[in-house]
Coordinates of C-alpha atoms in Angstrom, one line a residue:
M19 CA 69.2 -95.9 -16.1
T20 CA 67.2 -93.5 -14.0
T21 CA 65.1 -90.8 -15.9
T22 CA 65.4 -87.4 -13.8
I23 CA 62.9 -84.9 -13.5
S24 CA 64.6 -82.2 -15.5
A25 CA 65.0 -84.5 -18.6
L26 CA 61.2 -85.2 -18.3
C27 CA 60.6 -81.1 -18.2
E28 CA 62.6 -81.3 -21.8
T29 CA 60.0 -82.6 -23.8
E30 CA 56.5 -83.8 -23.2
T31 CA 54.1 -85.8 -25.2
V32 CA 50.6 -84.2 -25.6
R33 CA 47.6 -84.4 -27.9
L34 CA 48.0 -81.8 -30.6
V35 CA 45.2 -80.0 -29.8
D36 CA 45.9 -80.0 -26.3
H37 CA 49.2 -78.3 -27.0
L38 CA 47.2 -75.7 -29.3
A39 CA 44.8 -74.8 -26.4
G40 CA 47.9 -74.3 -24.4
E41 CA 49.5 -72.1 -26.6
L42 CA 46.5 -69.9 -27.2
A43 CA 46.0 -69.5 -23.2
R44 CA 49.8 -68.6 -23.2
N45 CA 49.6 -65.8 -26.1
G46 CA 46.6 -64.3 -23.8
V47 CA 43.5 -65.8 -25.4
T48 CA 40.7 -66.0 -23.0
H49 CA 37.9 -66.9 -25.6
M50 CA 37.5 -69.2 -28.6
F51 CA 34.7 -68.6 -30.9
G52 CA 32.8 -71.2 -33.1
V53 CA 30.6 -73.7 -34.0
G54 CA 31.4 -77.6 -33.7
G55 CA 31.4 -80.2 -35.7
A56 CA 32.7 -83.9 -36.2
N57 CA 36.3 -82.6 -37.8
I58 CA 36.7 -79.9 -35.1
E59 CA 35.3 -81.8 -31.7
D60 CA 38.6 -82.7 -31.0
L61 CA 39.9 -79.1 -30.7
Y62 CA 36.7 -78.2 -28.6
D63 CA 37.3 -81.1 -26.2
A64 CA 40.7 -79.9 -25.6
V65 CA 39.7 -76.5 -25.0
H66 CA 36.9 -77.6 -22.4
R67 CA 39.5 -80.0 -20.6
G68 CA 42.3 -77.2 -20.4
G69 CA 39.8 -74.8 -18.8
A70 CA 42.1 -71.8 -19.6
V71 CA 39.9 -70.5 -23.0
R72 CA 36.5 -70.6 -22.6
G73 CA 34.6 -72.1 -26.0
V74 CA 31.5 -69.9 -26.9
V75 CA 29.2 -71.6 -29.4
A76 CA 28.0 -69.3 -32.0
K77 CA 24.5 -69.9 -34.3
H78 CA 26.5 -69.6 -37.6
E79 CA 30.0 -69.4 -38.5
F80 CA 30.4 -66.0 -40.0
S81 CA 28.9 -64.7 -36.5
A82 CA 31.7 -66.9 -34.9
V83 CA 34.4 -64.8 -36.8
T84 CA 32.5 -61.6 -35.9
M85 CA 32.6 -62.2 -32.3
A86 CA 36.5 -63.1 -32.6
D87 CA 36.7 -59.7 -34.7
G88 CA 34.9 -58.0 -32.2
Y89 CA 37.1 -59.4 -29.2
A90 CA 39.9 -58.5 -31.1
R91 CA 39.2 -54.7 -31.6
T92 CA 37.8 -54.2 -28.0
T93 CA 41.1 -56.1 -26.4
R94 CA 44.0 -55.7 -28.8
R95 CA 44.4 -59.0 -28.5
L96 CA 44.3 -62.1 -31.1
G97 CA 40.8 -63.5 -31.9
V98 CA 40.3 -66.9 -32.5
V99 CA 37.7 -68.9 -34.0
A100 CA 37.2 -72.6 -35.0
A101 CA 35.1 -74.5 -37.6
T102 CA 34.4 -77.9 -38.9
S103 CA 35.0 -79.0 -42.4
G104 CA 32.7 -78.2 -45.6
G105 CA 29.9 -75.8 -45.2
G106 CA 30.8 -74.5 -41.7
A107 CA 34.6 -73.8 -43.4
M108 CA 32.9 -71.8 -46.2
N109 CA 30.5 -70.0 -44.0
L110 CA 34.0 -68.3 -42.5
L111 CA 35.0 -66.5 -45.5
P112 CA 33.0 -63.4 -45.4
G113 CA 33.9 -62.8 -41.7
L114 CA 37.6 -63.3 -42.6
A115 CA 37.5 -61.2 -45.5
E116 CA 36.2 -58.2 -43.3
A117 CA 39.1 -58.9 -40.8
Y118 CA 41.7 -59.0 -43.6
A119 CA 40.3 -55.5 -45.2
S120 CA 40.0 -53.9 -41.8
R121 CA 43.5 -55.3 -40.6
V122 CA 42.0 -57.3 -37.7
P123 CA 44.2 -60.0 -35.9
V124 CA 42.0 -63.4 -36.1
L125 CA 43.4 -66.8 -36.3
A126 CA 40.7 -69.2 -37.7
L127 CA 41.0 -73.3 -36.9
V128 CA 39.4 -75.0 -39.6
G129 CA 38.9 -78.8 -39.3
Q130 CA 39.5 -81.1 -42.0
P131 CA 38.5 -84.9 -43.0
P132 CA 41.2 -87.3 -41.8
M133 CA 44.4 -87.3 -44.0
G134 CA 43.9 -91.1 -44.7
Q135 CA 40.6 -90.1 -46.6
A136 CA 41.6 -87.3 -48.4
G137 CA 41.3 -87.7 -52.3
H138 CA 39.4 -90.9 -51.5
G139 CA 35.5 -89.6 -51.5
A140 CA 36.0 -88.4 -47.9
F141 CA 33.0 -86.3 -46.8
Q142 CA 33.5 -82.5 -47.1
D143 CA 36.7 -83.3 -48.9
S144 CA 38.4 -80.1 -49.7
S145 CA 41.9 -81.3 -50.0
G146 CA 42.4 -80.5 -53.6
R147 CA 42.8 -84.0 -54.7
A148 CA 40.8 -86.2 -57.2
G149 CA 38.4 -83.4 -58.3
S150 CA 38.2 -81.8 -54.9
F151 CA 38.9 -77.9 -54.3
D152 CA 41.8 -76.9 -52.1
A153 CA 40.8 -75.0 -49.1
R154 CA 44.2 -73.5 -48.7
E155 CA 43.4 -72.1 -52.3
V156 CA 40.0 -70.9 -50.8
F157 CA 41.2 -69.3 -47.6
A158 CA 44.6 -67.5 -49.1
P159 CA 43.4 -64.4 -50.7
V160 CA 41.6 -63.6 -47.3
S161 CA 44.7 -64.3 -45.1
R162 CA 47.9 -63.5 -44.5
F163 CA 48.9 -66.7 -43.5
C164 CA 47.5 -70.1 -44.7
A165 CA 48.6 -73.7 -44.2
R166 CA 47.3 -77.3 -43.8
V167 CA 49.0 -79.0 -41.0
D168 CA 49.7 -82.5 -42.7
D169 CA 52.3 -83.4 -40.2
P170 CA 51.1 -83.2 -36.7
H171 CA 54.9 -82.3 -35.6
S172 CA 54.9 -79.4 -37.8
L173 CA 52.3 -77.6 -35.5
P174 CA 55.0 -76.2 -33.1
E175 CA 56.5 -74.6 -35.8
L176 CA 53.5 -73.5 -37.9
L177 CA 51.5 -72.1 -35.2
P178 CA 54.4 -69.2 -34.2
R179 CA 54.4 -68.2 -38.1
A180 CA 50.4 -67.9 -37.8
L181 CA 50.3 -65.8 -34.5
A182 CA 52.9 -63.6 -36.4
A183 CA 51.4 -63.5 -39.5
A184 CA 48.0 -62.3 -37.7
Q185 CA 49.7 -59.8 -35.5
G186 CA 52.1 -58.1 -37.9
D187 CA 52.1 -55.5 -40.5
P188 CA 49.6 -55.6 -42.1
R189 CA 47.3 -57.3 -39.5
G190 CA 44.4 -59.8 -40.5
P191 CA 43.5 -63.3 -40.4
A192 CA 45.7 -66.3 -40.6
V193 CA 44.6 -69.5 -41.1
L194 CA 45.5 -73.3 -40.3
L195 CA 43.7 -76.3 -41.5
L196 CA 44.0 -79.4 -39.3
P197 CA 42.4 -82.9 -40.7
K198 CA 41.1 -85.0 -37.6
D199 CA 43.5 -87.5 -37.1
V200 CA 46.1 -84.8 -37.0
Q201 CA 44.4 -83.1 -34.3
Q202 CA 44.3 -86.4 -32.2
A203 CA 47.8 -87.4 -32.8
R204 CA 50.3 -87.1 -29.8
I205 CA 53.2 -85.0 -30.4
Q206 CA 56.5 -84.0 -28.7
V207 CA 56.8 -80.1 -27.6
P208 CA 59.6 -78.7 -25.9
A209 CA 59.0 -78.0 -22.3
R210 CA 57.0 -74.6 -21.8
R211 CA 58.9 -71.3 -21.3
A212 CA 57.6 -68.4 -19.4
S213 CA 54.2 -67.5 -20.5
P214 CA 54.3 -63.9 -22.1
A215 CA 52.2 -61.7 -20.2
P216 CA 48.6 -61.6 -21.3
G217 CA 47.4 -58.3 -22.5
G218 CA 50.3 -57.0 -23.4
D219 CA 51.2 -55.2 -26.9
P220 CA 49.8 -57.8 -29.6
A221 CA 50.9 -55.5 -32.2
R222 CA 54.4 -55.7 -32.0
A223 CA 56.0 -52.8 -32.9
S224 CA 57.6 -52.7 -36.0
K225 CA 61.2 -53.6 -35.7
A226 CA 62.4 -51.4 -38.7
R227 CA 63.4 -48.0 -37.7
L228 CA 61.4 -44.9 -38.9
D229 CA 62.9 -42.8 -41.8
T230 CA 64.8 -39.9 -40.5
A231 CA 64.7 -37.8 -43.6
A232 CA 61.2 -38.6 -44.0
V233 CA 60.5 -37.5 -40.5
R234 CA 62.7 -34.6 -40.8
A235 CA 60.3 -33.7 -43.9
V236 CA 57.0 -34.2 -42.2
C237 CA 58.4 -32.1 -39.1
D238 CA 59.3 -29.2 -41.6
A239 CA 55.9 -29.4 -43.7
L240 CA 53.9 -29.3 -40.3
R241 CA 55.9 -26.3 -39.1
Q242 CA 55.5 -24.3 -42.1
A243 CA 51.9 -24.7 -42.4
G244 CA 49.6 -22.5 -40.5
R245 CA 46.2 -24.4 -40.1
V246 CA 46.1 -28.0 -40.3
L247 CA 43.3 -30.7 -40.2
I248 CA 44.1 -34.0 -39.1
I249 CA 41.9 -36.8 -40.2
A250 CA 42.8 -39.9 -38.0
G251 CA 41.3 -43.3 -38.9
E252 CA 40.9 -47.0 -37.3
E253 CA 44.8 -47.5 -37.0
V254 CA 45.2 -45.2 -34.1
A255 CA 42.8 -47.2 -31.8
A256 CA 44.5 -50.6 -33.1
A257 CA 48.0 -49.4 -32.4
D258 CA 46.9 -47.7 -28.9
A259 CA 48.2 -44.4 -30.6
R260 CA 45.2 -42.0 -28.8
G261 CA 47.3 -40.5 -26.5
G262 CA 50.1 -39.7 -29.1
L263 CA 47.4 -38.4 -31.5
A264 CA 45.6 -36.0 -29.0
E265 CA 49.3 -34.7 -27.8
L266 CA 50.1 -33.9 -31.7
A267 CA 46.7 -32.2 -32.1
R268 CA 47.4 -30.1 -29.3
C269 CA 50.7 -29.0 -30.5
L270 CA 49.8 -28.2 -33.8
G271 CA 46.3 -26.3 -32.8
A272 CA 44.6 -28.7 -35.4
W273 CA 41.4 -29.6 -36.5
V274 CA 40.7 -33.5 -35.7
A275 CA 38.7 -35.1 -38.2
V276 CA 37.6 -38.8 -37.7
T277 CA 37.0 -41.3 -40.4
P278 CA 33.6 -43.5 -40.2
D279 CA 35.2 -46.4 -38.6
A280 CA 36.9 -44.2 -36.0
K281 CA 34.7 -42.2 -34.1
D282 CA 36.4 -43.4 -30.8
V283 CA 40.2 -42.4 -31.5
F284 CA 39.3 -38.9 -30.6
D285 CA 37.1 -37.0 -28.0
N286 CA 34.2 -36.1 -29.9
R287 CA 33.5 -33.3 -27.2
D288 CA 36.6 -31.6 -27.7
P289 CA 36.7 -28.1 -28.9
R290 CA 39.3 -29.5 -31.6
F291 CA 36.8 -32.0 -32.8
A292 CA 35.5 -31.4 -36.6
G293 CA 33.5 -34.3 -37.0
V294 CA 33.2 -37.2 -39.5
A295 CA 35.3 -37.3 -42.7
G296 CA 33.4 -38.7 -45.6
V297 CA 30.3 -39.8 -46.9
M298 CA 28.4 -40.1 -43.4
G299 CA 30.1 -37.1 -42.3
H300 CA 29.7 -33.4 -41.4
A301 CA 30.0 -30.6 -44.1
N302 CA 32.5 -29.0 -41.4
V303 CA 35.5 -31.4 -42.3
E304 CA 35.4 -30.2 -45.8
D305 CA 35.5 -26.5 -44.8
C306 CA 38.2 -26.9 -42.7
L307 CA 39.9 -28.7 -45.2
W308 CA 39.4 -25.7 -47.5
R309 CA 40.7 -23.3 -44.9
A310 CA 43.7 -25.4 -44.0
D311 CA 47.2 -25.2 -45.3
L312 CA 48.2 -29.1 -44.8
C313 CA 45.7 -31.9 -43.9
L314 CA 47.3 -34.9 -41.8
L315 CA 46.0 -38.4 -42.3
V316 CA 47.1 -40.4 -39.0
G317 CA 46.3 -43.8 -38.9
T318 CA 44.1 -44.2 -42.3
R319 CA 44.5 -44.5 -45.9
L320 CA 41.5 -42.4 -46.4
P321 CA 39.4 -45.0 -48.7
L322 CA 36.4 -43.8 -50.4
L323 CA 33.9 -44.0 -47.7
A324 CA 36.3 -41.7 -45.9
R325 CA 37.1 -39.0 -48.6
G326 CA 33.7 -39.3 -50.6
G327 CA 32.9 -35.2 -51.1
L328 CA 36.7 -34.3 -50.0
D329 CA 38.5 -35.0 -53.2
R330 CA 38.4 -31.3 -54.8
A331 CA 39.5 -29.9 -51.7
L332 CA 42.3 -32.5 -51.1
A333 CA 43.4 -32.0 -54.3
A334 CA 44.1 -28.4 -53.7
T335 CA 45.9 -29.4 -50.1
D336 CA 49.3 -30.3 -49.1
V337 CA 48.8 -34.2 -47.6
V338 CA 51.2 -36.0 -45.1
C339 CA 50.1 -39.5 -44.1
L340 CA 51.6 -40.9 -41.1
G341 CA 50.4 -45.2 -40.9
P342 CA 52.0 -48.4 -41.4
E343 CA 50.6 -48.4 -44.7
P344 CA 50.6 -46.0 -48.0
P345 CA 47.5 -43.6 -48.4
F346 CA 45.1 -44.0 -51.3
V347 CA 45.7 -40.2 -52.3
A348 CA 48.9 -38.4 -53.1
A349 CA 50.8 -37.7 -50.0
T350 CA 54.3 -37.5 -48.3
A351 CA 54.3 -40.4 -46.6
L352 CA 55.8 -41.5 -43.3
G353 CA 55.6 -45.4 -42.7
G354 CA 56.2 -47.6 -40.0
N355 CA 54.9 -48.0 -36.5
L356 CA 52.3 -45.2 -35.9
R357 CA 53.2 -44.7 -32.3
E358 CA 56.6 -44.3 -33.0
A359 CA 55.8 -41.9 -35.5
L360 CA 53.7 -40.1 -33.6
R361 CA 56.2 -39.7 -30.6
A362 CA 59.1 -38.8 -33.5
V363 CA 57.3 -36.4 -35.0
T364 CA 55.9 -34.2 -31.9
A365 CA 59.2 -34.3 -30.5
G366 CA 60.3 -32.7 -33.9
L367 CA 57.6 -29.9 -33.3
P368 CA 58.0 -26.6 -31.1
S369 CA 57.3 -27.3 -27.2
H370 CA 54.7 -24.5 -27.2
P371 CA 51.2 -25.3 -28.6
R372 CA 49.3 -23.3 -30.9
R373 CA 45.8 -22.4 -30.5
C374 CA 42.8 -24.0 -32.6
P375 CA 41.4 -21.8 -35.1
P376 CA 37.8 -21.3 -34.7
H377 CA 35.7 -23.7 -36.7
A378 CA 31.9 -24.8 -36.8
G379 CA 31.9 -27.9 -35.4
P380 CA 30.4 -31.2 -36.4
L381 CA 27.2 -30.0 -36.8
P382 CA 24.4 -32.0 -38.1
T383 CA 23.9 -31.9 -41.9
P384 CA 20.1 -30.6 -42.4
L385 CA 18.2 -33.5 -44.0
P386 CA 15.6 -33.4 -47.1
S387 CA 11.9 -34.2 -46.4
P388 CA 11.0 -38.1 -47.1
L389 CA 10.6 -39.1 -50.4
F390 CA 7.4 -40.2 -49.8
P391 CA 4.4 -39.5 -47.1
A392 CA 6.0 -40.5 -44.0
R393 CA 4.4 -43.5 -41.8
Q394 CA 2.7 -42.7 -39.1
H395 CA 3.9 -44.3 -35.3
T396 CA 7.6 -44.1 -36.4
V397 CA 10.3 -42.4 -34.8
T398 CA 12.8 -40.6 -36.9
H399 CA 16.5 -41.6 -36.8
A400 CA 17.7 -38.3 -35.2
E401 CA 15.2 -38.9 -32.6
A402 CA 16.0 -42.5 -31.8
V403 CA 19.9 -41.8 -31.8
A404 CA 19.4 -38.8 -29.5
A405 CA 17.4 -41.5 -27.1
V406 CA 20.7 -43.9 -27.4
E407 CA 23.1 -41.0 -26.9
A408 CA 21.3 -40.2 -23.6
A409 CA 21.4 -43.6 -22.1
L410 CA 24.9 -44.6 -23.3
P411 CA 27.3 -45.4 -20.7
Q412 CA 30.6 -43.6 -21.3
D413 CA 32.7 -47.1 -21.1
A414 CA 30.4 -48.7 -23.1
H415 CA 31.3 -50.1 -26.4
V416 CA 29.2 -49.4 -29.6
F417 CA 28.8 -51.4 -32.8
V418 CA 26.9 -50.0 -35.6
D419 CA 25.8 -51.7 -38.7
A420 CA 25.3 -51.3 -42.5
G421 CA 22.2 -49.3 -43.7
N422 CA 20.4 -46.3 -43.0
A423 CA 20.6 -46.8 -39.2
G424 CA 24.5 -47.2 -39.4
A425 CA 24.5 -43.9 -41.7
S426 CA 22.5 -42.1 -38.9
A427 CA 24.5 -43.4 -36.2
V428 CA 27.9 -42.6 -37.6
H429 CA 26.8 -38.9 -38.3
L430 CA 24.7 -38.1 -34.9
L431 CA 25.8 -40.3 -32.0
P432 CA 29.0 -39.1 -30.4
A433 CA 31.4 -42.0 -29.4
P434 CA 31.6 -43.0 -25.7
R435 CA 34.9 -41.6 -24.1
H436 CA 36.0 -45.2 -22.9
G437 CA 34.6 -47.3 -25.1
R438 CA 35.1 -48.5 -28.8
F439 CA 32.7 -47.2 -31.6
V440 CA 33.2 -49.8 -34.3
V441 CA 32.0 -49.6 -38.0
A442 CA 32.6 -52.5 -40.1
V443 CA 33.4 -50.5 -43.4
G444 CA 36.2 -53.3 -44.7
M445 CA 33.5 -55.3 -46.8
G446 CA 30.5 -53.8 -45.2
G447 CA 28.4 -56.9 -44.1
M448 CA 25.0 -56.3 -42.7
G449 CA 24.6 -58.4 -39.6
Y450 CA 28.2 -58.3 -38.7
T451 CA 27.2 -56.4 -35.4
F452 CA 25.5 -59.3 -33.7
G453 CA 28.4 -61.5 -33.4
A454 CA 30.9 -58.6 -33.0
G455 CA 28.8 -57.0 -30.0
I456 CA 28.9 -60.3 -28.4
G457 CA 32.4 -60.8 -28.4
A458 CA 33.5 -57.6 -27.3
A459 CA 30.9 -57.7 -24.5
L460 CA 32.4 -61.3 -23.4
A461 CA 36.0 -60.3 -23.8
T462 CA 35.6 -57.0 -21.4
G463 CA 32.5 -57.5 -19.5
R464 CA 31.3 -53.8 -20.7
R465 CA 27.7 -53.0 -21.6
T466 CA 27.7 -53.4 -25.4
Y467 CA 25.2 -51.8 -27.6
V468 CA 24.6 -53.3 -31.3
L469 CA 22.7 -50.8 -33.4
A470 CA 21.2 -52.4 -36.3
G471 CA 18.2 -52.2 -38.8
D472 CA 15.9 -55.1 -39.2
G473 CA 17.4 -56.2 -42.6
S474 CA 20.8 -56.9 -40.6
F475 CA 18.7 -58.5 -37.9
F476 CA 16.9 -60.9 -40.5
M477 CA 20.3 -62.4 -41.4
H478 CA 22.5 -62.8 -38.2
G479 CA 20.3 -61.7 -35.6
M480 CA 19.6 -64.8 -34.0
E481 CA 22.9 -64.7 -32.3
V482 CA 20.5 -62.9 -29.9
H483 CA 20.2 -66.4 -28.6
T484 CA 23.9 -66.9 -28.0
A485 CA 23.8 -63.4 -25.7
V486 CA 21.1 -65.4 -24.0
E487 CA 23.2 -68.5 -23.5
Y488 CA 26.1 -66.7 -22.2
D489 CA 24.2 -63.8 -20.3
A490 CA 26.4 -61.5 -22.4
P491 CA 25.5 -57.7 -21.6
V492 CA 24.8 -56.4 -24.8
T493 CA 21.9 -54.0 -25.6
F494 CA 20.3 -54.7 -29.4
V495 CA 18.6 -51.8 -30.6
I496 CA 16.9 -52.5 -33.8
F497 CA 15.5 -49.7 -35.9
N498 CA 12.8 -51.5 -37.7
N499 CA 11.8 -49.8 -40.9
H500 CA 10.4 -52.7 -42.3
A501 CA 12.6 -52.5 -45.5
H502 CA 16.1 -52.6 -47.2
A503 CA 15.4 -48.9 -46.9
M504 CA 18.7 -48.1 -48.2
C505 CA 18.4 -50.6 -51.3
A506 CA 14.8 -48.8 -51.9
L507 CA 16.2 -45.0 -51.7
R508 CA 19.0 -46.2 -54.1
E509 CA 16.2 -47.7 -56.3
E510 CA 14.1 -44.6 -56.3
L511 CA 17.1 -41.8 -56.4
F512 CA 19.2 -43.8 -59.2
Q513 CA 16.7 -46.4 -60.9
G514 CA 13.5 -44.5 -61.7
G515 CA 11.6 -45.8 -58.6
V516 CA 11.2 -48.1 -55.6
R517 CA 10.5 -52.0 -56.6
E518 CA 8.6 -53.7 -53.9
D519 CA 11.2 -56.5 -53.3
D520 CA 12.6 -54.2 -50.7
L521 CA 9.8 -52.9 -48.8
F522 CA 8.7 -56.1 -46.4
T523 CA 5.4 -56.9 -44.7
R524 CA 5.0 -55.2 -41.1
T525 CA 7.3 -57.5 -38.6
D526 CA 6.7 -57.4 -35.1
L527 CA 9.9 -58.2 -34.1
A528 CA 9.8 -57.4 -30.5
A529 CA 6.8 -59.7 -30.0
G530 CA 8.7 -62.7 -31.9
V531 CA 11.7 -62.3 -29.8
A532 CA 10.0 -61.9 -26.6
A533 CA 8.2 -65.4 -27.5
A534 CA 11.6 -67.3 -28.5
F535 CA 13.4 -66.1 -25.5
P536 CA 11.3 -65.7 -22.3
S537 CA 14.3 -64.7 -20.0
L538 CA 15.1 -61.9 -22.5
K539 CA 14.3 -58.2 -21.6
V540 CA 12.6 -56.9 -24.6
T541 CA 10.8 -53.2 -25.2
Q542 CA 8.9 -52.2 -28.2
A543 CA 9.7 -48.7 -27.7
A544 CA 6.4 -46.2 -28.9
D545 CA 8.6 -43.2 -29.0
A546 CA 12.0 -41.5 -28.7
A547 CA 11.3 -41.4 -24.5
H548 CA 10.3 -44.6 -24.2
L549 CA 13.2 -45.8 -25.9
R550 CA 15.6 -44.0 -23.5
T551 CA 13.7 -45.2 -20.5
A552 CA 14.2 -48.5 -21.7
L553 CA 17.8 -48.3 -22.5
L554 CA 18.7 -46.6 -18.9
R555 CA 16.8 -49.6 -17.4
D556 CA 18.2 -52.4 -19.4
N557 CA 21.7 -50.7 -18.4
A558 CA 21.1 -51.3 -14.8
R559 CA 19.9 -54.7 -15.1
G560 CA 23.0 -56.7 -16.5
G561 CA 22.5 -59.4 -19.1
P562 CA 21.4 -59.0 -22.8
A563 CA 18.6 -56.8 -23.8
F564 CA 16.4 -56.1 -27.0
V565 CA 14.7 -53.0 -27.7
E566 CA 12.5 -52.4 -31.3
V567 CA 11.8 -48.9 -32.7
S568 CA 9.8 -48.2 -35.6
C569 CA 11.3 -46.3 -38.5
D570 CA 10.3 -44.9 -41.6
P571 CA 12.2 -46.5 -45.0
R572 CA 11.1 -43.1 -46.9
E573 CA 13.5 -41.2 -44.5
V574 CA 16.5 -39.7 -46.2
P575 CA 19.5 -40.7 -44.0
P576 CA 22.9 -38.6 -43.6
F577 CA 24.5 -40.4 -46.5
L578 CA 26.2 -38.1 -49.1
P579 CA 25.3 -39.8 -52.3
F580 CA 21.9 -39.7 -51.3
Q581 CA 22.3 -35.9 -50.5
S582 CA 24.2 -34.7 -53.3
T583 CA 21.2 -36.7 -55.8
T584 CA 18.5 -34.8 -54.2
E585 CA 20.3 -31.7 -54.1
A586 CA 21.2 -31.9 -57.3
T587 CA 17.9 -32.8 -58.6
K588 CA 16.3 -29.5 -56.8
S589 CA 19.1 -27.3 -58.3
K590 CA 17.9 -25.5 -61.3
E591 CA 21.5 -26.3 -62.6
G592 CA 20.8 -29.3 -62.4
S593 CA 24.0 -30.2 -60.4
H594 CA 25.5 -29.4 -57.0
E595 CA 28.4 -27.8 -56.6
R596 CA 30.6 -30.9 -55.3
G597 CA 28.6 -33.1 -58.1
V598 CA 26.8 -36.3 -57.3
V599 CA 28.8 -38.3 -54.8
H600 CA 28.7 -42.4 -55.9
V601 CA 29.6 -45.1 -53.6
G602 CA 29.0 -48.5 -54.5

C-alpha cells in the first residue's frame, strides 16, 4: 500500500519539545527567557534548533520571569519563561506572583526530574511522592492554570488550555511542569493549521455580552453628572483601550487621573490630566474628586496604593466602574471587556463634547526638608528626575523600581507619549525593573529606561550582564543613596529612630560596573546637568548604558504616608486634616 503525501500531512511524529517550540512561535512568541539546567535543556535545544523563538539566558530565574513580564506588558503578547527543577523552579515564584497580581500573561515552562525517578530519591524531586513536596501545590496559588504533563500525548490538549488561561480574564501566569523524559518523548501531532497572525489581540475579548441594563444605568449616571473625574488604571493599557478612554474623556469634559501603575494610559500633557491618584500622587486629584459629581473608574479596581488619601472624598462621591473585575470600593459596576464597555458607554452619551472645568493640574507636592542634615555632593530626586525627563525619548519605555526613587519618578516624571511607563505594584518587588526593562527592550527594540535605587541594584542588578550580552538598548539609571532609604525613613517616622542596618557603607557602583563590563558605557553623574548630558549621549549610541547619580537617603520622597506623618507632627492639633495614611 502506498502512503500518499496528504496522509503524511495528517499527522507527524516529533519530539515533544520541538512541537512546544513550534507552538510558541505559532502563537506570536518571539523570545523565551530563562536559566538553563539539566531538566530543561531539551527545550532550549528545541528553541535553538527551531530558530523562530530566541532563547535569552538570564542570571536569575526571578529576573527571567520579569523579562517575560516586561515583554508581555510592552507587546501585549504572551511572555514565556523556562527554568529547570529544584531551586531554579522555586526562584520563579516571586516573579509569577507579580504577574498574577498585576494580571500579566506569562507561560512558565518548568523542568522536572524524569517520571521514572519520581518518588525514588530523584535529585530535586517535587512530584509530591515519597515525602517530596508537590510543585503543583506550590505554583497553583500564583497561576491561572497549573498542570504536570505526565503523559507526553496530553501536551496538545494541555498547552492550549494553558495559553487560554494565561490570556483570558483575568490574565496571569500559566504553569506547565515538564518531566525530562516527557520532553524527550516523540508524539504524534495533527498537521499544522494556518498560523494565527502574530501581534493580534491576545487578550481575546470577552465573549460575554455587556449587560445592557448596566450600560444604560452607567450612561444615565454620566449624563446627569455635571463634573466627572475619571481615574484610569493599567487595564486600559492591557486592553489597548487608550483611544476609547480619550474619546470618553472628551465627550464628558472630564478630568483624568491615573493610578501609579498606569501613567501612560492618558497623555500627561493633556489639559484634562489631573495627575496621579493615591499615595505617590498629586493633591489636585483629591481636589477634583471633592468637586466631582461622579468618579468614573476605568480599568482599575482602585487598590490602596491608588486610593490612599482619597477614601473620605470617595465616600462622598458617586462611583461608577468599567472593567472586567469588581472594584475595591462601593460602585455601580459594568463588567466585561473594557474596550467594548468604553465603546458602548460613549455611544450612549450626547455626541456634543462638554468643556473640561478648570483645575490646578498635577503640581508637584511641596516636600518637607530632609529629616537630618543633607549629605554633600548629592542630587535631589527632583533634579535627577528633571534630567531624565529632558533626555527621555517620547517612544521610550520606562520601568520604575520600588523605593524613594520610584515614588519620585511616579510623582514627577511625565510618561512618554508613545511608550510604556511600568511600575510593578502587584507585589512591589525590589529589583523587578532590571529584568523587565531588558525584556521590553529586546521585544520592541526601543530605548528602555530602568530607574532604580542602589538597594534594588544589589538584589538583581547583575542582569546588566544580560543586557551587555544581548546588546539590549537599556539605560540603567541608579539613584544611589547608599541605603534602603525608604526603610530608614519608616524607622525614623514610625519606630522612634533610624537603625544602622539600612544605612550602607558608601559604594562606587559606577566604578565597579565599569570594571566588570569594559564594553559598557558607564557614567558617574556629578550633578543633574551631567546626568542629562550622559543620558542624551547614551540615547544616540545604542546598546546598554549605566548611569549612577548620588542622592541623599534623608530626603523625604513624595510618598503620602511620610508626608502625612511629618505634617501631623508639625500640626499643633497633632493630626493632619486627612489623617496619617498607612501603607504596608
